[in-house]
mmCIF file of C-alpha atoms and ligand atoms in Angstrom:
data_model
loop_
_atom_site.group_PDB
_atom_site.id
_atom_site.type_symbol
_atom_site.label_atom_id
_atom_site.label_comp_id
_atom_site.label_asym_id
_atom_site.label_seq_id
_atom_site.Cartn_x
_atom_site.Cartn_y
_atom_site.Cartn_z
ATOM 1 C CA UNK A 2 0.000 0.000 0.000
ATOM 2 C CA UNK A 3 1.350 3.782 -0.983
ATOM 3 C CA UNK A 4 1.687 6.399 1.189
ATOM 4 C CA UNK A 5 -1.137 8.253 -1.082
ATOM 5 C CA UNK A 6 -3.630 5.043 -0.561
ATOM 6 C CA UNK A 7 -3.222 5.014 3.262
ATOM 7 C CA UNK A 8 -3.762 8.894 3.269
ATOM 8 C CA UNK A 9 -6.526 8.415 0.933
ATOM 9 C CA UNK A 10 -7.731 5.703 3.052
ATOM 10 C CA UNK A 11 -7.543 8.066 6.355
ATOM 11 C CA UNK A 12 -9.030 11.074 4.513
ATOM 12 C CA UNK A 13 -12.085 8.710 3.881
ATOM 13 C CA UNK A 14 -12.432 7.564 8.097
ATOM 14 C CA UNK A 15 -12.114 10.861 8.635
ATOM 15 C CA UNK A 16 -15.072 12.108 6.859
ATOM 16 C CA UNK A 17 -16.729 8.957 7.261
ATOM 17 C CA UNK A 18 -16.877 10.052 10.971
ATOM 18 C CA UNK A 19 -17.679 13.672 9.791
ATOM 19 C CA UNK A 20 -20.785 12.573 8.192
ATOM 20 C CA UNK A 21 -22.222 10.220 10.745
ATOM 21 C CA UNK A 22 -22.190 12.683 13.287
ATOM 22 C CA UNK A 23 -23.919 15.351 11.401
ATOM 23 C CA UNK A 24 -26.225 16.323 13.487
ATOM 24 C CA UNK A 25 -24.282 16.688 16.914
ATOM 25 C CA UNK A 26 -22.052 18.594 15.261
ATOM 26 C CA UNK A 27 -24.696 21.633 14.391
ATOM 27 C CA UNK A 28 -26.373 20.989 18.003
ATOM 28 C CA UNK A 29 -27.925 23.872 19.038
ATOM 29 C CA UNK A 30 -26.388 25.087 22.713
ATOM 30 C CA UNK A 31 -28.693 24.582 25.636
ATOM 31 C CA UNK A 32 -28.184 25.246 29.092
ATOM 32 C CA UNK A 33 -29.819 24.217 32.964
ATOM 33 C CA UNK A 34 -29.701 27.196 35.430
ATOM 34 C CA UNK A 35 -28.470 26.092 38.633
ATOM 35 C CA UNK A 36 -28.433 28.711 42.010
ATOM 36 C CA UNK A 37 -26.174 27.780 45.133
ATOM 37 C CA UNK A 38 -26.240 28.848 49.023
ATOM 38 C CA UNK A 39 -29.590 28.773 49.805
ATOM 39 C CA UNK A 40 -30.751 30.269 51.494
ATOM 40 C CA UNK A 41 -27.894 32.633 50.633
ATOM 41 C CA UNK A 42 -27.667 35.673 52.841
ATOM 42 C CA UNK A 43 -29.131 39.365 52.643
ATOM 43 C CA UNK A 44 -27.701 41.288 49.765
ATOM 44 C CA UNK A 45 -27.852 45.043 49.007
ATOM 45 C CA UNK A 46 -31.136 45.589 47.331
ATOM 46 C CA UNK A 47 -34.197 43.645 49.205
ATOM 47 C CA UNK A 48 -34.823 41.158 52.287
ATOM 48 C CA UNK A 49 -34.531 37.561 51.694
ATOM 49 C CA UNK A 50 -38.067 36.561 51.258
ATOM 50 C CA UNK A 51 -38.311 39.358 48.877
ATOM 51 C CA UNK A 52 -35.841 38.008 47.007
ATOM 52 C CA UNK A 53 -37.421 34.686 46.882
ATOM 53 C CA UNK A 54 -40.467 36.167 45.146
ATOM 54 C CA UNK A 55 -39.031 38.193 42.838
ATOM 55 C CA UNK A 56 -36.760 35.508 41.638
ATOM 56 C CA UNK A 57 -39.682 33.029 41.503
ATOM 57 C CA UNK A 58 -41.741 35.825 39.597
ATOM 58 C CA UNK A 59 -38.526 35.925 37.064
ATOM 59 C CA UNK A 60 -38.131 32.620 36.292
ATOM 60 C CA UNK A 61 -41.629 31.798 35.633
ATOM 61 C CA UNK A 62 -41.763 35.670 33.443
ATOM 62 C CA UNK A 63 -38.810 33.864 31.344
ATOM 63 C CA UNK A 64 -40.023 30.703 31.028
ATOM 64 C CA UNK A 65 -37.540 28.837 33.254
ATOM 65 C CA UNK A 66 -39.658 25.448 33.746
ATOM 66 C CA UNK A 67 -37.057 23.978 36.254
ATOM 67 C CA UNK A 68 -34.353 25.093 37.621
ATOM 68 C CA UNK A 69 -31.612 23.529 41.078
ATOM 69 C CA UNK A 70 -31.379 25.332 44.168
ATOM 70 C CA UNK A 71 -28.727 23.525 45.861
ATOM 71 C CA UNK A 72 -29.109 24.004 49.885
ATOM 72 C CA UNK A 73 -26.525 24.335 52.338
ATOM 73 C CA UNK A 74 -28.274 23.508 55.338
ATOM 74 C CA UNK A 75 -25.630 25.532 57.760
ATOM 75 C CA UNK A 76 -27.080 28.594 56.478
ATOM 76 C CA UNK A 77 -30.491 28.290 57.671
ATOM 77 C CA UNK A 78 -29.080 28.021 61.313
ATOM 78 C CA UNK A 79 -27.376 31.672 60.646
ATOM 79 C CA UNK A 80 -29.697 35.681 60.991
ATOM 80 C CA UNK A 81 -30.150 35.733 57.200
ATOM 81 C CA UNK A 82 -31.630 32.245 57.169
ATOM 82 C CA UNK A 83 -34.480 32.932 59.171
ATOM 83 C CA UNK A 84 -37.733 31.336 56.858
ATOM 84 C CA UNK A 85 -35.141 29.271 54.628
ATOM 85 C CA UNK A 86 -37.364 26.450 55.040
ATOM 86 C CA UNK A 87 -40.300 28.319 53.826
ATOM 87 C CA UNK A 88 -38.322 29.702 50.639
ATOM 88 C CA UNK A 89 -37.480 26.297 50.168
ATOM 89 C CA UNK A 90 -40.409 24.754 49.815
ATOM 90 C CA UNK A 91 -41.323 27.973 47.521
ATOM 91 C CA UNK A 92 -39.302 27.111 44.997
ATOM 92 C CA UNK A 93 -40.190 23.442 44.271
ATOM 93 C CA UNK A 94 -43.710 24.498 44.788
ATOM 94 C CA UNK A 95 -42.955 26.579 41.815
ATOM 95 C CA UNK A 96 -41.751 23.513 40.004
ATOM 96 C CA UNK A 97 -38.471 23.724 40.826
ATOM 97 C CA UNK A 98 -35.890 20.830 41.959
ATOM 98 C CA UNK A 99 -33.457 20.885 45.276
ATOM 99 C CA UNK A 100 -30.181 19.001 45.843
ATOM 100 C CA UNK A 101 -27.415 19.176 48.532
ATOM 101 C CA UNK A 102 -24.953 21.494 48.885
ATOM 102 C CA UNK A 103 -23.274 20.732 52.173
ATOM 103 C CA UNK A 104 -24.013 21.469 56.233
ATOM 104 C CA UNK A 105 -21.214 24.273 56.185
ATOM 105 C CA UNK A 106 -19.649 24.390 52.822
ATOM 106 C CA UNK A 107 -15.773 23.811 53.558
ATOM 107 C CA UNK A 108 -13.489 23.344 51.112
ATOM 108 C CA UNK A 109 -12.338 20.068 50.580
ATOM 109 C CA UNK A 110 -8.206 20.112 50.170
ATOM 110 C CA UNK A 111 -8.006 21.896 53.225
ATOM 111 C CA UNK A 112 -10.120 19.257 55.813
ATOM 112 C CA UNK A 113 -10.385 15.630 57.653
ATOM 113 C CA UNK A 114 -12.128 13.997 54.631
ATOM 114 C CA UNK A 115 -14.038 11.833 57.427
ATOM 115 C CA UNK A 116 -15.281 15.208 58.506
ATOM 116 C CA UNK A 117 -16.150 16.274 55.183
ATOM 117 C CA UNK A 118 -18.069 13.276 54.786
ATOM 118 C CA UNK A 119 -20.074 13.917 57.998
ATOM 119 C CA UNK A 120 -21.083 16.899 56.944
ATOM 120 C CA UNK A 121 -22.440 16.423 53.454
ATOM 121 C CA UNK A 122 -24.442 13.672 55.164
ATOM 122 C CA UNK A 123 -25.740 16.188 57.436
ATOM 123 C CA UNK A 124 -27.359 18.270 55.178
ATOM 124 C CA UNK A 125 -28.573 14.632 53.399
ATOM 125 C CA UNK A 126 -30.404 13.921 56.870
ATOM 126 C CA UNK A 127 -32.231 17.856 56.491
ATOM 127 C CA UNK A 128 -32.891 16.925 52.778
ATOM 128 C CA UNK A 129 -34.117 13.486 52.473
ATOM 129 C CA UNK A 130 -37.391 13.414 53.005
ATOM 130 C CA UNK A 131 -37.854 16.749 51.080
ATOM 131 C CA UNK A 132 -40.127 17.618 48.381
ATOM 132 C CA UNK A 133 -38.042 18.596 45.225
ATOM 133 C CA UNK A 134 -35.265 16.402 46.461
ATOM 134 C CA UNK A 135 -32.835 15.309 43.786
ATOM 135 C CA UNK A 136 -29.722 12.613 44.898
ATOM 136 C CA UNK A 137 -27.049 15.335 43.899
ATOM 137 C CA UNK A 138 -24.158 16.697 46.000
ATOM 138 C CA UNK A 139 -22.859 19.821 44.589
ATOM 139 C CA UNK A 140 -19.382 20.463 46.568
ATOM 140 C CA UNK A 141 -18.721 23.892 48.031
ATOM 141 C CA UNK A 142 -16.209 26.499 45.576
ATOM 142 C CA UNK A 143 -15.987 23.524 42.630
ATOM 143 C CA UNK A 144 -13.460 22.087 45.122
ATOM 144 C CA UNK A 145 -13.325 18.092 44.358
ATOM 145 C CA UNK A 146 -10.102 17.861 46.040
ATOM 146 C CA UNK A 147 -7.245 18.945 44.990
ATOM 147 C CA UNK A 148 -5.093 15.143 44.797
ATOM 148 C CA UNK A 149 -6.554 11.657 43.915
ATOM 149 C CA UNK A 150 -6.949 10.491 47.129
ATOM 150 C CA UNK A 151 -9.603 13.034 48.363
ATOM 151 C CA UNK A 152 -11.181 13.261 45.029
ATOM 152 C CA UNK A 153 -11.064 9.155 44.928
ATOM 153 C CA UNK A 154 -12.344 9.067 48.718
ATOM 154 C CA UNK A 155 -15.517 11.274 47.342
ATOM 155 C CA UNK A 156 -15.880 9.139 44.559
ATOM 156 C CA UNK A 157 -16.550 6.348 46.273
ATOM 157 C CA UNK A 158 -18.402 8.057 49.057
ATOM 158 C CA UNK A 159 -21.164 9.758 46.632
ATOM 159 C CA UNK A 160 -21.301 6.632 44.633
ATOM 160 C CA UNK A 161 -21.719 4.794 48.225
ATOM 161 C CA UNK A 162 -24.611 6.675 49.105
ATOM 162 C CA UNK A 163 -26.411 6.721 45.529
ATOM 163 C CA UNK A 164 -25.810 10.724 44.579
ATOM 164 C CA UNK A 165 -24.338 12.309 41.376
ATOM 165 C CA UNK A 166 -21.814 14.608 41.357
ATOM 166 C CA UNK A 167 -24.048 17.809 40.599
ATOM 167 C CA UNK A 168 -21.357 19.488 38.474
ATOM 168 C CA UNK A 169 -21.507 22.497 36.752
ATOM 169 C CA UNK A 170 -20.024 23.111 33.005
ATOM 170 C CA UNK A 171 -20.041 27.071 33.190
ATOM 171 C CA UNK A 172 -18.563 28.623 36.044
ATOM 172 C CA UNK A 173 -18.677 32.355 36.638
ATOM 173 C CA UNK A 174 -18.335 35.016 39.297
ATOM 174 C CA UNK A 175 -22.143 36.054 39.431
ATOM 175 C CA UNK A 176 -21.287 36.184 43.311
ATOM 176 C CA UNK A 177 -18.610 38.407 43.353
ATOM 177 C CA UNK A 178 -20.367 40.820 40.759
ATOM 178 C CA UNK A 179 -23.287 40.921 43.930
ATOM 179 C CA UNK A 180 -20.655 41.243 46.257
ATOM 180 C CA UNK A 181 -19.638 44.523 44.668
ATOM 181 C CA UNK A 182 -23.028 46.037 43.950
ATOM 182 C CA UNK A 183 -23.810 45.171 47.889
ATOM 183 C CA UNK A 184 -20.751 46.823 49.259
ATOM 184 C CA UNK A 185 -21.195 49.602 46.852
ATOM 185 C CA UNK A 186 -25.072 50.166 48.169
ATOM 186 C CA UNK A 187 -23.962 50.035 51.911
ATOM 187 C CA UNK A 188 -21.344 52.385 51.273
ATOM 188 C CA UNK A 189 -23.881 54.461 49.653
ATOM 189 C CA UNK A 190 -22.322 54.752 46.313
ATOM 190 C CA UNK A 191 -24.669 55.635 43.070
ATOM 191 C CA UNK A 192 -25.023 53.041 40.391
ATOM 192 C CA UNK A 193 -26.144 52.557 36.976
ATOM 193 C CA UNK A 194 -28.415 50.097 37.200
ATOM 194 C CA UNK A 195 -29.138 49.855 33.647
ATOM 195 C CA UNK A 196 -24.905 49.141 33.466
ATOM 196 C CA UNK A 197 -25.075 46.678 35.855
ATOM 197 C CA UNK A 198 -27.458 44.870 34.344
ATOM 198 C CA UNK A 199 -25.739 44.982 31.477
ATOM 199 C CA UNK A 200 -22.372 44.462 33.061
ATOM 200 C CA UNK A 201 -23.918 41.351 34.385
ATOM 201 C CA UNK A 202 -25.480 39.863 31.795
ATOM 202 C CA UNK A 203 -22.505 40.160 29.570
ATOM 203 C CA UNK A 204 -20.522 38.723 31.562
ATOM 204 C CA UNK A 205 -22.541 35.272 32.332
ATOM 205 C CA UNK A 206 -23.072 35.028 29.057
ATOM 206 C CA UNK A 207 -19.686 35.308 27.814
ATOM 207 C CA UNK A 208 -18.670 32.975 30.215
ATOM 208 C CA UNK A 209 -21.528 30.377 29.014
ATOM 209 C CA UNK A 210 -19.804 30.728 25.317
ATOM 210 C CA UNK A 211 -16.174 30.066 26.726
ATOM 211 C CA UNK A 212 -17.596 26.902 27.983
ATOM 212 C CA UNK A 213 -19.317 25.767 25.375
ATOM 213 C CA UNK A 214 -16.683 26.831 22.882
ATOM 214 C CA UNK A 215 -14.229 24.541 24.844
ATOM 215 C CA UNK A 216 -16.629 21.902 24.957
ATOM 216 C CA UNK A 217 -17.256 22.195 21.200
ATOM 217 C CA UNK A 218 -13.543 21.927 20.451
ATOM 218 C CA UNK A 219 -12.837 18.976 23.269
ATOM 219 C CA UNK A 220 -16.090 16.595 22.851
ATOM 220 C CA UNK A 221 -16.764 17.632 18.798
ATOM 221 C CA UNK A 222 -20.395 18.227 19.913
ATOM 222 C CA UNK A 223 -22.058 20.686 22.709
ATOM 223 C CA UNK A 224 -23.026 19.272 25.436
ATOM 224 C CA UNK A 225 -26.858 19.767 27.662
ATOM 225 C CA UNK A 226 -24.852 22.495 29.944
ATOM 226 C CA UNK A 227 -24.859 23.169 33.319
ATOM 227 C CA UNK A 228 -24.654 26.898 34.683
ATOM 228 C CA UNK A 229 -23.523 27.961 37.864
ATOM 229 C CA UNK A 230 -25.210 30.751 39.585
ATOM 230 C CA UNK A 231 -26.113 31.723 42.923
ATOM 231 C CA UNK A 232 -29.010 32.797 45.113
ATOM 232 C CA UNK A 233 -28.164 36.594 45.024
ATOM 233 C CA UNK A 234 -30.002 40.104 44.707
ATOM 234 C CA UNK A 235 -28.690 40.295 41.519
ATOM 235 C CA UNK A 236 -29.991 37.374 40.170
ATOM 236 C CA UNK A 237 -33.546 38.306 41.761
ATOM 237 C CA UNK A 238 -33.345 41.903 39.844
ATOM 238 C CA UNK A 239 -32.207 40.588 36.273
ATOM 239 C CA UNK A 240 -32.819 36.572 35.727
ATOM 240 C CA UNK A 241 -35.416 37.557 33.038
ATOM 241 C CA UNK A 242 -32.892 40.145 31.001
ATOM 242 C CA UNK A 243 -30.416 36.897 31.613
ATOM 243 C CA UNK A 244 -32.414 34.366 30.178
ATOM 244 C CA UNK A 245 -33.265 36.960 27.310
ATOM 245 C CA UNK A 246 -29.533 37.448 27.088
ATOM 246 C CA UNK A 247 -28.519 33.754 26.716
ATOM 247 C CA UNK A 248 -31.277 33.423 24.020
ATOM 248 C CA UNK A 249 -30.368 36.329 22.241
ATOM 249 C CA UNK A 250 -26.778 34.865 21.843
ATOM 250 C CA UNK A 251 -28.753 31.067 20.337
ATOM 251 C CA UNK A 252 -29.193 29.449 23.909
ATOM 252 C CA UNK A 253 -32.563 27.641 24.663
ATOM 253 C CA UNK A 254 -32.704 26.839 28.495
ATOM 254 C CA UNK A 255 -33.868 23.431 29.565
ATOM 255 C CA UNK A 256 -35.051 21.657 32.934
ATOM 256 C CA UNK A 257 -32.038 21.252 34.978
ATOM 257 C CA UNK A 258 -33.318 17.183 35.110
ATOM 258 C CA UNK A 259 -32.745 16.895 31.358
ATOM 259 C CA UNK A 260 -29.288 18.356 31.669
ATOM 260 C CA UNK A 261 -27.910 15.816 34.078
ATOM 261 C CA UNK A 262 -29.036 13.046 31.570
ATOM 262 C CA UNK A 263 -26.189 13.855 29.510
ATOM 263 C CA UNK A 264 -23.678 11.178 28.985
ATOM 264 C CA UNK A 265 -20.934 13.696 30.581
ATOM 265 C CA UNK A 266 -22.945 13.616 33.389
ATOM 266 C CA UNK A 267 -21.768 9.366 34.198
ATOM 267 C CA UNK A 268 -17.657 10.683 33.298
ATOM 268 C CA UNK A 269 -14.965 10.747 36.465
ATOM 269 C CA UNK A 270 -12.788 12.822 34.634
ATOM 270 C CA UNK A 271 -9.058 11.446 35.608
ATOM 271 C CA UNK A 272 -7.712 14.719 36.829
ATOM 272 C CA UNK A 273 -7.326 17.159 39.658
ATOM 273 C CA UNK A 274 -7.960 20.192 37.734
ATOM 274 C CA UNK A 275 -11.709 19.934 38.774
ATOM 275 C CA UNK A 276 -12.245 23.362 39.784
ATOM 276 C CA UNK A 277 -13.473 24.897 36.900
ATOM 277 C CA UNK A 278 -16.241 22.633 36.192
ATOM 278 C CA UNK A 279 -16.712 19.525 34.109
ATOM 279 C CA UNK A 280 -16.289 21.006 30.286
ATOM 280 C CA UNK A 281 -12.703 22.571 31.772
ATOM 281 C CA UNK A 282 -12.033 19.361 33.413
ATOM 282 C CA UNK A 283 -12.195 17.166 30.336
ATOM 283 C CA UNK A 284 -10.589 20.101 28.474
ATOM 284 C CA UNK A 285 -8.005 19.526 30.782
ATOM 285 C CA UNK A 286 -7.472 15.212 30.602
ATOM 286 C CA UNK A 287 -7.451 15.594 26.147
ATOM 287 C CA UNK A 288 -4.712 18.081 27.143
ATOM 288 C CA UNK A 289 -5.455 21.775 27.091
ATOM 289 C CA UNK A 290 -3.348 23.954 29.538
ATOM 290 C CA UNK A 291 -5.338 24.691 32.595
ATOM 291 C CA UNK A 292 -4.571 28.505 31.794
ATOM 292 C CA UNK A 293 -6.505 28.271 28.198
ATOM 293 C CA UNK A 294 -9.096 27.217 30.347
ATOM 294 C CA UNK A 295 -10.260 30.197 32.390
ATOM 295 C CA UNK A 296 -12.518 32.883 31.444
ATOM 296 C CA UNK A 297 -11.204 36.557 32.140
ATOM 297 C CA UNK A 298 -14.181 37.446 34.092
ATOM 298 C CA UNK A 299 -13.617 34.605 36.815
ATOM 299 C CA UNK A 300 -11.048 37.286 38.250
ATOM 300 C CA UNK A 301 -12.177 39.066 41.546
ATOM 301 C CA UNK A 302 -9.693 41.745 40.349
ATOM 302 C CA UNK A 303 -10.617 42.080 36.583
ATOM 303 C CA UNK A 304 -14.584 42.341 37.736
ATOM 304 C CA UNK A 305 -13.944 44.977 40.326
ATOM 305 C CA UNK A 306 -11.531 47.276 37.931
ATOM 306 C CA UNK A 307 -14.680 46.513 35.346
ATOM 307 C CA UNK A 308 -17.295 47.765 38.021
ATOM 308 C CA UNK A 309 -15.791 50.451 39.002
ATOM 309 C CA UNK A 310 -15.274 51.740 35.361
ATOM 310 C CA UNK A 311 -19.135 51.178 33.904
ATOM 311 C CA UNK A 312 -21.556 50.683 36.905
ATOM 312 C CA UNK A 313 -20.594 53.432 39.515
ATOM 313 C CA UNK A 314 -21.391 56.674 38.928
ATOM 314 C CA UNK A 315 -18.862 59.233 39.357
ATOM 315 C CA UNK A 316 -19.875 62.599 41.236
ATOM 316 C CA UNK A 317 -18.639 65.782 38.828
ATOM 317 C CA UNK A 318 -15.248 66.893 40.200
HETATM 318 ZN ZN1 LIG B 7 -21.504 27.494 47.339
#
């Protein structure tokens, strides 16, 4: 056989495998909403329970038809947690869909994994008999454990007691972008909330592109995506000009439950570089450089320097 015949004869696999994957190729992007910490605590623009309604109101204005809160049980034991049972149940009663998020959300490099253990089955125990309840863990800051054996120990200790690993495939800083906007309202700062808005919209979806651009270029297909949000102000104020945002840019959203029945949802991916969520950590084991895999905007520094420049108003000199 030539050199020309074999190359021939690879040219023809290769678009052999083109063609029968036609149609995950062109896949249209779609993407779960997912909101962590509840019940979070106060921000800078309303109470709690306020919040709760207004982001109920939002999601159902949008058309969200299921989305996860994912509890951290700790939290309802603090001030701001006072009624975080009731806005609980609120949000499955509005169709939504709860999972666990940890007792006290530690990270889990830096801790007795026995005690990390304990905990997650503490909030289990506050869960279980919950309506809404899904059998997903969700661990605390992305944090999987930073070497095998800790990621290996809660492996086996999900798989032990019959929950997923409730992973996200879009991380972003929505927190830190409401940590800002609080601190900037208690100081009593002005801001553009038409900017922020914008400012924060922008920047989830850009994220949700990253991820799926990686994903795109890693898998050779997009996959049902996960995105990682959390039960702030800011998320109460804009979730419908977010949803309108990530639709604008060829997104359709879908019920959290559908997105955890894709197949990279049964994957361990064999790495420590788990931080960044699922799409970055099988970016990471086909070989891309951890640093290719980071958006700009998951920078405390880079959103603050961006804040500062479009969403506070400056006072005349
Ligand atoms: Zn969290």
């Amino acid at each position: 056989m030539t050199i020309v015949s074999i190359a021939g004869r690879l040219l023809a696999a290769f678009l052999l495998v083109l063609t029968a994957f036609p149609s995950s190729a062109q896949e249209g992007k779609r993407i779960a909403l997912s909101f962590d910490d509840v019940p979070r605590e106060a921000g800078g623009f309303m109470t709690p329970d306020q919040r709760t309604i207004a982001l109920i109101a939002g999601l159902h204005e949008a058309g969200v038809e299921q989305a996860g809160f994912f509890v951290t049980t700790g939290n309802l034991e603090k001030d701001d947690g006072k009624g975080g049972e009731a806005r609980i149940r609120a949000y499955v009663a509005a169709g939504h869909v709860i999972g666990n998020h940890s007792h006290s959300h530690d990270w889990l490099w830096n801790g007795d994994v026995a005690a990390y253990i304990a905990d997650l089955d503490r909030a289990e125990a506050w869960l279980a008999d919950k309506p809404g309840k899904r059998p997903w863990y969700r661990f605390p800051y992305l944090d999987e454990g930073r070497d095998p054996a800790r990621r290996d120990a809660l492996r086996a200790a999900l798989r032990e007691r019959g929950l997923a690993n409730a992973y996200v495939t879009v991380d972003n800083y929505d927190w830190a972008i409401d940590g800002l906007a609080t601190k900037a309202v208690r100081e009593g700062r002005a801001l553009d909330r038409g900017a922020l808005r914008d400012f924060y919209v922008e920047t989830v979806v850009d994220t949700a592109e990253f991820n799926d651009r990686i994903a795109r270029e890693t898998l050779g297909r997009s996959p049902a995506h996960v995105l990682l949000l959390h039960e702030t102000d800011l998320n109460a104020l804009f979730i419908v000009d977010l949803v309108k945002g990530l639709r604008a840019a060829g997104w359709t959203i879908i019920p959290i439950d559908a997105a955890y029945r894709d197949p990279i949802a049964a994957l361990e991916p064999d790495t420590v570089y788990l931080g960044g969520g699922r799409v970055a950590a099988l970016a990471n084991v086909a070989g891309r450089n951890p640093a290719s895999l980071v958006h700009e905007r998951t920078d405390e520094a880079e959103l603050a320097r961006l804040f500062e420049e479009r969403v506070v108003v400056r006072s005349r000199p």
